[in-house]
mmCIF file of N, CA and C in Angstrom:
data_model
loop_
_atom_site.group_PDB
_atom_site.id
_atom_site.type_symbol
_atom_site.label_atom_id
_atom_site.label_comp_id
_atom_site.label_asym_id
_atom_site.label_seq_id
_atom_site.Cartn_x
_atom_site.Cartn_y
_atom_site.Cartn_z
ATOM 1 N N MET A 21 15.071 -18.302 36.465
ATOM 2 C CA MET A 21 13.860 -19.084 36.590
ATOM 3 C C MET A 21 12.831 -18.236 37.334
ATOM 4 N N ALA A 22 11.591 -18.312 36.888
ATOM 5 C CA ALA A 22 10.511 -17.544 37.507
ATOM 6 C C ALA A 22 9.495 -18.500 38.112
ATOM 7 N N LEU A 23 9.000 -18.150 39.270
ATOM 8 C CA LEU A 23 7.933 -18.918 39.908
ATOM 9 C C LEU A 23 6.608 -18.258 39.531
ATOM 10 N N VAL A 24 5.738 -19.002 38.874
ATOM 11 C CA VAL A 24 4.428 -18.480 38.491
ATOM 12 C C VAL A 24 3.365 -19.404 39.047
ATOM 13 N N LYS A 25 2.152 -18.901 39.113
ATOM 14 C CA LYS A 25 1.046 -19.651 39.690
ATOM 15 C C LYS A 25 0.065 -20.072 38.601
ATOM 16 N N VAL A 26 -0.389 -21.303 38.676
ATOM 17 C CA VAL A 26 -1.453 -21.773 37.790
ATOM 18 C C VAL A 26 -2.752 -21.234 38.377
ATOM 19 N N ARG A 27 -3.566 -20.605 37.540
ATOM 20 C CA ARG A 27 -4.816 -20.018 38.040
ATOM 21 C C ARG A 27 -5.945 -20.207 37.028
ATOM 22 N N ARG A 28 -7.126 -19.885 37.465
ATOM 23 C CA ARG A 28 -8.308 -19.988 36.617
ATOM 24 C C ARG A 28 -8.636 -18.604 36.089
ATOM 25 N N ASP A 29 -9.016 -18.558 34.801
ATOM 26 C CA ASP A 29 -9.499 -17.329 34.179
ATOM 27 C C ASP A 29 -10.706 -17.722 33.351
ATOM 28 N N GLY A 30 -11.890 -17.509 33.889
ATOM 29 C CA GLY A 30 -13.105 -17.989 33.232
ATOM 30 C C GLY A 30 -13.110 -19.503 33.256
ATOM 31 N N ASN A 31 -13.245 -20.118 32.098
ATOM 32 C CA ASN A 31 -13.230 -21.580 32.003
ATOM 33 C C ASN A 31 -11.850 -22.129 31.649
ATOM 34 N N SER A 32 -10.844 -21.265 31.643
ATOM 35 C CA SER A 32 -9.503 -21.682 31.246
ATOM 36 C C SER A 32 -8.576 -21.754 32.450
ATOM 37 N N THR A 33 -7.569 -22.587 32.332
ATOM 38 C CA THR A 33 -6.488 -22.643 33.301
ATOM 39 C C THR A 33 -5.291 -21.975 32.651
ATOM 40 N N VAL A 34 -4.700 -20.997 33.334
ATOM 41 C CA VAL A 34 -3.646 -20.202 32.716
ATOM 42 C C VAL A 34 -2.423 -20.100 33.622
ATOM 43 N N ILE A 35 -1.287 -19.825 32.984
ATOM 44 C CA ILE A 35 -0.093 -19.404 33.708
ATOM 45 C C ILE A 35 0.334 -18.075 33.108
ATOM 46 N N THR A 36 0.999 -17.273 33.882
ATOM 47 C CA THR A 36 1.486 -15.998 33.374
ATOM 48 C C THR A 36 2.981 -16.099 33.125
ATOM 49 N N LEU A 37 3.445 -15.353 32.146
ATOM 50 C CA LEU A 37 4.867 -15.325 31.829
ATOM 51 C C LEU A 37 5.443 -14.003 32.308
ATOM 52 N N PRO A 38 6.584 -14.051 32.943
ATOM 53 C CA PRO A 38 7.220 -12.806 33.381
ATOM 54 C C PRO A 38 7.597 -11.940 32.179
ATOM 55 N N PRO A 39 7.556 -10.617 32.343
ATOM 56 C CA PRO A 39 7.855 -9.705 31.226
ATOM 57 C C PRO A 39 9.202 -9.958 30.562
ATOM 58 N N ASP A 40 10.224 -10.345 31.334
ATOM 59 C CA ASP A 40 11.534 -10.562 30.714
ATOM 60 C C ASP A 40 11.516 -11.740 29.748
ATOM 61 N N LEU A 41 10.738 -12.786 30.045
ATOM 62 C CA LEU A 41 10.633 -13.917 29.119
ATOM 63 C C LEU A 41 9.808 -13.546 27.890
ATOM 64 N N VAL A 42 8.760 -12.774 28.109
ATOM 65 C CA VAL A 42 7.939 -12.317 26.983
ATOM 66 C C VAL A 42 8.806 -11.531 26.012
ATOM 67 N N LYS A 43 9.615 -10.634 26.539
ATOM 68 C CA LYS A 43 10.489 -9.822 25.702
ATOM 69 C C LYS A 43 11.574 -10.678 25.040
ATOM 70 N N LYS A 44 12.203 -11.562 25.813
ATOM 71 C CA LYS A 44 13.296 -12.387 25.304
ATOM 72 C C LYS A 44 12.873 -13.228 24.111
ATOM 73 N N PHE A 45 11.629 -13.731 24.135
ATOM 74 C CA PHE A 45 11.153 -14.608 23.062
ATOM 75 C C PHE A 45 10.223 -13.899 22.085
ATOM 76 N N ASN A 46 10.227 -12.562 22.135
ATOM 77 C CA ASN A 46 9.436 -11.743 21.201
ATOM 78 C C ASN A 46 7.964 -12.138 21.176
ATOM 79 N N LEU A 47 7.397 -12.383 22.340
ATOM 80 C CA LEU A 47 5.983 -12.727 22.443
ATOM 81 C C LEU A 47 5.168 -11.464 22.669
ATOM 82 N N GLU A 48 3.925 -11.552 22.326
ATOM 83 C CA GLU A 48 2.989 -10.465 22.591
ATOM 84 C C GLU A 48 1.608 -11.069 22.764
ATOM 85 N N ILE A 49 0.664 -10.263 23.210
ATOM 86 C CA ILE A 49 -0.702 -10.754 23.353
ATOM 87 C C ILE A 49 -1.155 -11.286 21.996
ATOM 88 N N GLY A 50 -1.660 -12.513 21.976
ATOM 89 C CA GLY A 50 -2.102 -13.133 20.736
ATOM 90 C C GLY A 50 -1.069 -14.041 20.099
ATOM 91 N N SER A 51 0.162 -14.034 20.617
ATOM 92 C CA SER A 51 1.174 -14.953 20.090
ATOM 93 C C SER A 51 0.742 -16.390 20.356
ATOM 94 N N HIS A 52 1.202 -17.289 19.511
ATOM 95 C CA HIS A 52 0.912 -18.705 19.693
ATOM 96 C C HIS A 52 2.128 -19.414 20.265
ATOM 97 N N VAL A 53 1.867 -20.347 21.171
ATOM 98 C CA VAL A 53 2.923 -21.193 21.714
ATOM 99 C C VAL A 53 2.425 -22.634 21.681
ATOM 100 N N GLN A 54 3.351 -23.545 21.587
ATOM 101 C CA GLN A 54 3.024 -24.975 21.650
ATOM 102 C C GLN A 54 3.519 -25.493 22.985
ATOM 103 N N VAL A 55 2.639 -26.195 23.694
ATOM 104 C CA VAL A 55 2.989 -26.754 24.994
ATOM 105 C C VAL A 55 3.033 -28.268 24.866
ATOM 106 N N THR A 56 4.170 -28.847 25.235
ATOM 107 C CA THR A 56 4.316 -30.298 25.223
ATOM 108 C C THR A 56 4.815 -30.748 26.590
ATOM 109 N N ALA A 57 4.611 -32.014 26.861
ATOM 110 C CA ALA A 57 5.047 -32.579 28.138
ATOM 111 C C ALA A 57 6.249 -33.480 27.920
ATOM 112 N N ASP A 58 7.266 -33.260 28.716
ATOM 113 C CA ASP A 58 8.419 -34.161 28.769
ATOM 114 C C ASP A 58 8.193 -35.013 30.013
ATOM 115 N N GLU A 59 7.437 -36.090 29.829
ATOM 116 C CA GLU A 59 7.032 -36.911 30.974
ATOM 117 C C GLU A 59 8.216 -37.572 31.667
ATOM 118 N N GLN A 60 9.244 -37.862 30.908
ATOM 119 C CA GLN A 60 10.419 -38.502 31.494
ATOM 120 C C GLN A 60 11.079 -37.596 32.532
ATOM 121 N N ASN A 61 11.122 -36.297 32.244
ATOM 122 C CA ASN A 61 11.747 -35.348 33.167
ATOM 123 C C ASN A 61 10.733 -34.559 33.985
ATOM 124 N N GLY A 62 9.438 -34.809 33.767
ATOM 125 C CA GLY A 62 8.405 -34.104 34.509
ATOM 126 C C GLY A 62 8.350 -32.620 34.199
ATOM 127 N N CYS A 63 8.555 -32.270 32.936
ATOM 128 C CA CYS A 63 8.611 -30.860 32.533
ATOM 129 C C CYS A 63 7.545 -30.536 31.495
ATOM 130 N N LEU A 64 7.098 -29.289 31.518
ATOM 131 C CA LEU A 64 6.315 -28.734 30.422
ATOM 132 C C LEU A 64 7.266 -27.917 29.579
ATOM 133 N N ILE A 65 7.126 -28.025 28.278
ATOM 134 C CA ILE A 65 7.967 -27.263 27.357
ATOM 135 C C ILE A 65 7.060 -26.323 26.581
ATOM 136 N N VAL A 66 7.357 -25.041 26.646
ATOM 137 C CA VAL A 66 6.575 -24.014 25.967
ATOM 138 C C VAL A 66 7.449 -23.424 24.872
ATOM 139 N N GLU A 67 7.002 -23.574 23.616
ATOM 140 C CA GLU A 67 7.786 -23.102 22.477
ATOM 141 C C GLU A 67 6.970 -22.128 21.632
ATOM 142 N N PRO A 68 7.537 -20.967 21.310
ATOM 143 C CA PRO A 68 6.841 -20.042 20.414
ATOM 144 C C PRO A 68 6.628 -20.686 19.045
ATOM 145 N N VAL A 69 5.492 -20.407 18.437
ATOM 146 C CA VAL A 69 5.171 -20.938 17.118
ATOM 147 C C VAL A 69 4.709 -19.782 16.241
ATOM 148 N N ALA A 70 5.293 -19.678 15.088
ATOM 149 C CA ALA A 70 4.867 -18.663 14.128
ATOM 150 C C ALA A 70 3.785 -19.273 13.240
ATOM 151 N N ILE A 71 2.642 -18.636 13.200
ATOM 152 C CA ILE A 71 1.552 -19.085 12.329
ATOM 153 C C ILE A 71 1.723 -18.370 10.996
ATOM 154 N N THR A 72 2.039 -19.126 9.965
ATOM 155 C CA THR A 72 2.271 -18.538 8.646
ATOM 156 C C THR A 72 0.945 -18.154 8.002
ATOM 157 N N PRO A 73 0.978 -17.199 7.091
ATOM 158 C CA PRO A 73 -0.253 -16.844 6.378
ATOM 159 C C PRO A 73 -0.871 -18.060 5.683
ATOM 160 N N ARG A 74 -0.047 -18.956 5.145
ATOM 161 C CA ARG A 74 -0.569 -20.149 4.472
ATOM 162 C C ARG A 74 -1.285 -21.065 5.461
ATOM 163 N N ALA A 75 -0.694 -21.257 6.649
ATOM 164 C CA ALA A 75 -1.327 -22.101 7.668
ATOM 165 C C ALA A 75 -2.654 -21.494 8.111
ATOM 166 N N ARG A 76 -2.685 -20.167 8.267
ATOM 167 C CA ARG A 76 -3.928 -19.491 8.653
ATOM 168 C C ARG A 76 -4.980 -19.673 7.565
ATOM 169 N N HIS A 77 -4.579 -19.513 6.314
ATOM 170 C CA HIS A 77 -5.494 -19.686 5.188
ATOM 171 C C HIS A 77 -6.053 -21.115 5.165
ATOM 172 N N ASP A 78 -5.178 -22.107 5.319
ATOM 173 C CA ASP A 78 -5.608 -23.504 5.311
ATOM 174 C C ASP A 78 -6.588 -23.785 6.440
ATOM 175 N N PHE A 79 -6.317 -23.217 7.623
ATOM 176 C CA PHE A 79 -7.217 -23.399 8.764
ATOM 177 C C PHE A 79 -8.585 -22.793 8.478
ATOM 178 N N LEU A 80 -8.600 -21.581 7.941
ATOM 179 C CA LEU A 80 -9.878 -20.930 7.641
ATOM 180 C C LEU A 80 -10.661 -21.693 6.584
ATOM 181 N N GLU A 81 -9.977 -22.193 5.575
ATOM 182 C CA GLU A 81 -10.654 -22.979 4.542
ATOM 183 C C GLU A 81 -11.243 -24.263 5.128
ATOM 184 N N ALA A 82 -10.490 -24.945 5.977
ATOM 185 C CA ALA A 82 -10.998 -26.168 6.614
ATOM 186 C C ALA A 82 -12.200 -25.835 7.489
ATOM 187 N N SER A 83 -12.136 -24.716 8.200
ATOM 188 C CA SER A 83 -13.253 -24.296 9.053
ATOM 189 C C SER A 83 -14.497 -24.034 8.225
ATOM 190 N N ARG A 84 -14.323 -23.354 7.100
ATOM 191 C CA ARG A 84 -15.473 -23.069 6.221
ATOM 192 C C ARG A 84 -16.121 -24.357 5.716
ATOM 193 N N ARG A 85 -15.281 -25.338 5.361
ATOM 194 C CA ARG A 85 -15.828 -26.616 4.878
ATOM 195 C C ARG A 85 -16.624 -27.327 5.978
ATOM 196 N N VAL A 86 -16.109 -27.310 7.202
ATOM 197 C CA VAL A 86 -16.817 -27.955 8.318
ATOM 198 C C VAL A 86 -18.143 -27.253 8.573
ATOM 199 N N ILE A 87 -18.125 -25.928 8.560
ATOM 200 C CA ILE A 87 -19.363 -25.173 8.796
ATOM 201 C C ILE A 87 -20.378 -25.476 7.705
ATOM 202 N N GLU A 88 -19.940 -25.459 6.461
ATOM 203 C CA GLU A 88 -20.864 -25.724 5.358
ATOM 204 C C GLU A 88 -21.422 -27.143 5.432
ATOM 205 N N ARG A 89 -20.573 -28.102 5.740
ATOM 206 C CA ARG A 89 -20.998 -29.497 5.825
ATOM 207 C C ARG A 89 -22.022 -29.702 6.954
ATOM 208 N N ASN A 90 -21.945 -28.886 8.001
ATOM 209 C CA ASN A 90 -22.821 -29.064 9.160
ATOM 210 C C ASN A 90 -23.828 -27.933 9.324
ATOM 211 N N ARG A 91 -24.026 -27.155 8.272
ATOM 212 C CA ARG A 91 -24.899 -25.975 8.372
ATOM 213 C C ARG A 91 -26.298 -26.318 8.891
ATOM 214 N N GLU A 92 -26.882 -27.399 8.407
ATOM 215 C CA GLU A 92 -28.237 -27.765 8.850
ATOM 216 C C GLU A 92 -28.258 -28.045 10.346
ATOM 217 N N LEU A 93 -27.268 -28.749 10.830
ATOM 218 C CA LEU A 93 -27.186 -29.035 12.260
ATOM 219 C C LEU A 93 -27.066 -27.742 13.063
ATOM 220 N N TYR A 94 -26.219 -26.820 12.621
ATOM 221 C CA TYR A 94 -26.049 -25.553 13.328
ATOM 222 C C TYR A 94 -27.348 -24.756 13.344
ATOM 223 N N GLU A 95 -28.087 -24.780 12.242
ATOM 224 C CA GLU A 95 -29.368 -24.076 12.186
ATOM 225 C C GLU A 95 -30.366 -24.694 13.172
ATOM 226 N N ARG A 96 -30.393 -26.027 13.228
ATOM 227 C CA ARG A 96 -31.289 -26.696 14.192
ATOM 228 C C ARG A 96 -30.909 -26.357 15.626
ATOM 229 N N LEU A 97 -29.617 -26.337 15.917
ATOM 230 C CA LEU A 97 -29.156 -25.975 17.266
ATOM 231 C C LEU A 97 -29.520 -24.536 17.608
ATOM 232 N N LYS A 98 -29.418 -23.649 16.615
ATOM 233 C CA LYS A 98 -29.770 -22.243 16.837
ATOM 234 C C LYS A 98 -31.248 -22.135 17.191
ATOM 235 N N ARG A 99 -32.093 -22.836 16.424
ATOM 236 C CA ARG A 99 -33.537 -22.788 16.722
ATOM 237 C C ARG A 99 -33.817 -23.383 18.084
ATOM 238 N N TYR A 100 -33.137 -24.463 18.430
ATOM 239 C CA TYR A 100 -33.332 -25.105 19.738
ATOM 240 C C TYR A 100 -32.934 -24.127 20.865
ATOM 241 N N ASP A 101 -31.798 -23.471 20.719
ATOM 242 C CA ASP A 101 -31.332 -22.522 21.735
ATOM 243 C C ASP A 101 -32.307 -21.369 21.928
ATOM 244 N N ARG A 102 -32.989 -21.010 20.842
ATOM 245 C CA ARG A 102 -33.965 -19.914 20.909
ATOM 246 C C ARG A 102 -35.346 -20.390 21.365
ATOM 247 N N GLY A 103 -35.457 -21.695 21.620
ATOM 248 C CA GLY A 103 -36.732 -22.246 22.044
ATOM 249 C C GLY A 103 -37.715 -22.414 20.910
ATOM 250 N N GLU A 104 -37.218 -22.498 19.688
ATOM 251 C CA GLU A 104 -38.071 -22.595 18.495
ATOM 252 C C GLU A 104 -38.225 -24.032 18.004
ATOM 253 N N SER A 105 -37.757 -24.982 18.770
ATOM 254 C CA SER A 105 -37.801 -26.380 18.295
ATOM 255 C C SER A 105 -39.224 -26.830 18.235
#
């Protein structure tokens, strides 16, 4: 068991994983993990998740649809941010 500290990094709250756990679970920078709460036992559960090429493709397609559907709003926000409203 490793004792780690919850800390702030920019606007995020992070914990660090000891190198032996990173190696044991074949994690690397950019790996995805799923964090769930076991409220009954007061535990956080961190599980490695493999993002399949199909899941990545589906996510990108959904993102493109959202962007296209809201393009006018994004353009208005861009002009507002630039002081062009």
